Amino acid sequence: NAGVTQTPKFRILKIGQSMTLQCTQDMNHNYMYWYRQDPGMGLKLIYYSVGAGITDKGEVPNGYNVSRSTTEDFPLRLELAAPSQTSVYFCASSYGGDSNQPQHFGDGTRLSIL
Amino acid sequence: ILNVEQSPQSLHVQEGDSTNFTCSFPSSNFYALHWYRWETAKSPEALFVMTLNGDEKKKGRISATLNTKEGYSYLYIKGSQPEDSATYLCAFIKYTGTASKLTFGTGTRLQVTL
């Protein structure tokens, strides 16, 4: 059972570089989410998607972009990495947007911007 | 309460102790409350999804209650074991008519020692 798979697990970037964090799920979930986790803070929603071709901003979208060309994949792109984007990033998915559906999380990507 | 608050921030108990912690959330426009268990170096895993005032859920030695009128939920662990050591997150969903967007608390970090 793969569930939600995130790659890479760790990455160090220089300021101004760009990169894509990959997320794929094999549960045929329509809804997918990207969160960031900063020390002492709760998980903050960056972007979410309710299905292929549909994305929307969450609480902290600035500096990020997403796309959803397939049900399985929901990559998160950082175009111009900044030190403030140093964080642990979690991708999640759920069967539907219904509130009684739990979210399933990937193992996270730890990103450092130096 | 405007956001989701969890208390205490951390808790240190001995094996066999029973313990409980609190999640407070806005009582207006309540839709659902999720509890997640997050072990170090792993991803959050769903424990409970609670939607109705007065809900009580149980999984083994862990149980949760919900009071939507006053805006709180309690998580109880009976006879704590070292494997219960984790951060326990609650997440609130306010009804917006859109996707299931969770607002997370910062968690209660539980450490159980022998």
mmCIF file of N, CA and C in Angstrom, chain A residues 31 33 35 37 40-43 45 48 50 57 90 94 96-107, chain B residues 9 31-34 36 38 41-46 49 51 89 93 98-106:
data_model
loop_
_atom_site.group_PDB
_atom_site.id
_atom_site.type_symbol
_atom_site.label_atom_id
_atom_site.label_comp_id
_atom_site.label_asym_id
_atom_site.label_seq_id
_atom_site.Cartn_x
_atom_site.Cartn_y
_atom_site.Cartn_z
ATOM 1 N N TYR A 31 -9.418 14.728 -3.895
ATOM 2 C CA TYR A 31 -8.921 15.918 -3.228
ATOM 3 C C TYR A 31 -7.480 15.739 -2.803
ATOM 4 N N TYR A 33 -3.920 18.085 -1.205
ATOM 5 C CA TYR A 33 -3.576 19.282 -0.436
ATOM 6 C C TYR A 33 -2.063 19.368 -0.267
ATOM 7 N N TYR A 35 0.603 21.235 2.487
ATOM 8 C CA TYR A 35 0.767 21.967 3.734
ATOM 9 C C TYR A 35 2.249 22.238 3.973
ATOM 10 N N GLN A 37 4.842 22.923 7.431
ATOM 11 C CA GLN A 37 4.914 22.824 8.890
ATOM 12 C C GLN A 37 6.149 23.590 9.351
ATOM 13 N N GLY A 40 6.687 25.213 15.946
ATOM 14 C CA GLY A 40 5.756 25.910 16.822
ATOM 15 C C GLY A 40 4.464 26.335 16.166
ATOM 16 N N MET A 41 4.304 25.986 14.906
ATOM 17 C CA MET A 41 3.082 26.382 14.182
ATOM 18 C C MET A 41 2.327 25.131 13.760
ATOM 19 N N GLY A 42 1.026 25.286 13.570
ATOM 20 C CA GLY A 42 0.242 24.189 13.019
ATOM 21 C C GLY A 42 0.507 24.052 11.534
ATOM 22 N N LEU A 43 0.030 22.983 10.965
ATOM 23 C CA LEU A 43 0.117 22.801 9.515
ATOM 24 C C LEU A 43 -0.678 23.911 8.831
ATOM 25 N N LEU A 45 -2.175 25.392 5.190
ATOM 26 C CA LEU A 45 -2.537 24.969 3.845
ATOM 27 C C LEU A 45 -1.993 25.937 2.810
ATOM 28 N N TYR A 48 -4.733 23.606 -2.614
ATOM 29 C CA TYR A 48 -5.467 22.357 -2.649
ATOM 30 C C TYR A 48 -6.106 22.181 -4.025
ATOM 31 N N VAL A 50 -9.458 19.990 -6.009
ATOM 32 C CA VAL A 50 -10.646 19.159 -5.831
ATOM 33 C C VAL A 50 -10.785 18.138 -6.958
ATOM 34 N N LYS A 57 -6.145 28.383 -3.989
ATOM 35 C CA LYS A 57 -5.199 28.817 -2.970
ATOM 36 C C LYS A 57 -5.704 28.455 -1.582
ATOM 37 N N PHE A 90 4.157 18.850 3.532
ATOM 38 C CA PHE A 90 3.367 17.627 3.528
ATOM 39 C C PHE A 90 2.292 17.709 2.459
ATOM 40 N N SER A 94 -7.636 13.142 0.162
ATOM 41 C CA SER A 94 -8.837 12.578 0.764
ATOM 42 C C SER A 94 -9.784 12.149 -0.328
ATOM 43 N N GLY A 96 -12.971 12.581 -0.652
ATOM 44 C CA GLY A 96 -13.832 13.654 -1.131
ATOM 45 C C GLY A 96 -13.599 14.888 -0.304
ATOM 46 N N GLY A 97 -14.328 15.923 -0.583
ATOM 47 C CA GLY A 97 -14.214 17.139 0.215
ATOM 48 C C GLY A 97 -15.135 17.114 1.404
ATOM 49 N N ASP A 98 -15.872 16.030 1.555
ATOM 50 C CA ASP A 98 -16.784 15.892 2.681
ATOM 51 C C ASP A 98 -15.998 15.928 3.987
ATOM 52 N N SER A 99 -16.542 16.595 4.961
ATOM 53 C CA SER A 99 -15.812 16.799 6.205
ATOM 54 C C SER A 99 -15.574 15.514 6.973
ATOM 55 N N ASN A 100 -16.313 14.435 6.682
ATOM 56 C CA ASN A 100 -16.096 13.213 7.446
ATOM 57 C C ASN A 100 -15.088 12.287 6.782
ATOM 58 N N GLN A 101 -14.361 12.790 5.804
ATOM 59 C CA GLN A 101 -13.304 12.000 5.186
ATOM 60 C C GLN A 101 -11.964 12.430 5.757
ATOM 61 N N PRO A 102 -11.231 11.521 6.399
ATOM 62 C CA PRO A 102 -9.923 11.898 6.933
ATOM 63 C C PRO A 102 -8.941 12.145 5.798
ATOM 64 N N GLN A 103 -7.916 12.908 6.102
ATOM 65 C CA GLN A 103 -6.866 13.143 5.113
ATOM 66 C C GLN A 103 -5.734 12.150 5.343
ATOM 67 N N HIS A 104 -5.133 11.710 4.242
ATOM 68 C CA HIS A 104 -4.012 10.775 4.279
ATOM 69 C C HIS A 104 -2.765 11.543 3.866
ATOM 70 N N PHE A 105 -1.744 11.480 4.700
ATOM 71 C CA PHE A 105 -0.556 12.297 4.507
ATOM 72 C C PHE A 105 0.615 11.493 3.966
ATOM 73 N N GLY A 106 1.451 12.164 3.184
ATOM 74 C CA GLY A 106 2.751 11.625 2.816
ATOM 75 C C GLY A 106 3.745 11.815 3.956
ATOM 76 N N ASP A 107 4.959 11.326 3.765
ATOM 77 C CA ASP A 107 5.973 11.373 4.808
ATOM 78 C C ASP A 107 6.700 12.710 4.907
ATOM 79 N N GLN B 9 0.643 22.223 25.652
ATOM 80 C CA GLN B 9 1.544 22.094 24.499
ATOM 81 C C GLN B 9 2.282 20.781 24.552
ATOM 82 N N TYR B 31 -18.402 22.360 11.390
ATOM 83 C CA TYR B 31 -18.708 21.323 10.403
ATOM 84 C C TYR B 31 -18.141 19.976 10.835
ATOM 85 N N ALA B 32 -16.895 19.948 11.251
ATOM 86 C CA ALA B 32 -16.290 18.686 11.681
ATOM 87 C C ALA B 32 -15.007 18.957 12.440
ATOM 88 N N LEU B 33 -14.590 17.966 13.206
ATOM 89 C CA LEU B 33 -13.312 18.025 13.907
ATOM 90 C C LEU B 33 -12.578 16.719 13.663
ATOM 91 N N HIS B 34 -11.312 16.837 13.296
ATOM 92 C CA HIS B 34 -10.463 15.669 13.081
ATOM 93 C C HIS B 34 -9.403 15.611 14.168
ATOM 94 N N TYR B 36 -5.616 13.707 14.734
ATOM 95 C CA TYR B 36 -4.547 12.978 14.071
ATOM 96 C C TYR B 36 -3.444 12.672 15.088
ATOM 97 N N TRP B 38 0.620 11.908 15.337
ATOM 98 C CA TRP B 38 1.794 12.190 14.524
ATOM 99 C C TRP B 38 3.031 11.761 15.277
ATOM 100 N N ALA B 41 9.172 11.647 12.827
ATOM 101 C CA ALA B 41 9.728 11.114 11.574
ATOM 102 C C ALA B 41 8.711 10.323 10.753
ATOM 103 N N LYS B 42 7.457 10.450 11.101
ATOM 104 C CA LYS B 42 6.414 9.814 10.291
ATOM 105 C C LYS B 42 5.407 10.874 9.863
ATOM 106 N N SER B 43 4.355 10.448 9.209
ATOM 107 C CA SER B 43 3.321 11.393 8.771
ATOM 108 C C SER B 43 2.112 11.296 9.693
ATOM 109 N N PRO B 44 1.309 12.372 9.767
ATOM 110 C CA PRO B 44 0.102 12.320 10.601
ATOM 111 C C PRO B 44 -0.842 11.216 10.130
ATOM 112 N N GLU B 45 -1.444 10.529 11.109
ATOM 113 C CA GLU B 45 -2.416 9.491 10.787
ATOM 114 C C GLU B 45 -3.741 9.816 11.459
ATOM 115 N N ALA B 46 -4.823 9.655 10.727
ATOM 116 C CA ALA B 46 -6.136 10.000 11.268
ATOM 117 C C ALA B 46 -6.523 9.069 12.404
ATOM 118 N N VAL B 49 -12.730 11.215 13.201
ATOM 119 C CA VAL B 49 -13.439 12.304 12.547
ATOM 120 C C VAL B 49 -14.767 12.445 13.273
ATOM 121 N N THR B 51 -18.347 14.716 13.940
ATOM 122 C CA THR B 51 -19.202 15.691 13.276
ATOM 123 C C THR B 51 -20.408 16.132 14.108
ATOM 124 N N LEU B 89 -2.692 16.013 17.022
ATOM 125 C CA LEU B 89 -3.183 17.214 16.361
ATOM 126 C C LEU B 89 -4.701 17.181 16.254
ATOM 127 N N ILE B 93 -12.964 22.049 10.907
ATOM 128 C CA ILE B 93 -13.504 22.411 9.605
ATOM 129 C C ILE B 93 -14.719 23.292 9.821
ATOM 130 N N THR B 98 -17.362 24.563 0.529
ATOM 131 C CA THR B 98 -16.326 24.154 -0.440
ATOM 132 C C THR B 98 -15.557 22.959 0.118
ATOM 133 N N ALA B 99 -14.382 22.766 -0.412
ATOM 134 C CA ALA B 99 -13.610 21.574 -0.046
ATOM 135 C C ALA B 99 -13.318 21.534 1.442
ATOM 136 N N SER B 100 -12.985 20.357 1.893
ATOM 137 C CA SER B 100 -12.753 20.106 3.303
ATOM 138 C C SER B 100 -11.413 20.695 3.718
ATOM 139 N N LYS B 101 -11.389 21.997 4.018
ATOM 140 C CA LYS B 101 -10.140 22.642 4.398
ATOM 141 C C LYS B 101 -10.024 22.651 5.911
ATOM 142 N N LEU B 102 -8.951 22.029 6.362
ATOM 143 C CA LEU B 102 -8.720 21.903 7.794
ATOM 144 C C LEU B 102 -7.894 23.058 8.322
ATOM 145 N N THR B 103 -8.241 23.522 9.502
ATOM 146 C CA THR B 103 -7.400 24.456 10.254
ATOM 147 C C THR B 103 -6.848 23.681 11.434
ATOM 148 N N PHE B 104 -5.519 23.523 11.450
ATOM 149 C CA PHE B 104 -4.883 22.686 12.455
ATOM 150 C C PHE B 104 -4.492 23.483 13.686
ATOM 151 N N GLY B 105 -4.547 22.819 14.837
ATOM 152 C CA GLY B 105 -3.910 23.340 16.038
ATOM 153 C C GLY B 105 -2.421 23.011 15.992
ATOM 154 N N THR B 106 -1.687 23.491 16.985
ATOM 155 C CA THR B 106 -0.237 23.259 17.015
ATOM 156 C C THR B 106 0.112 21.937 17.667
#
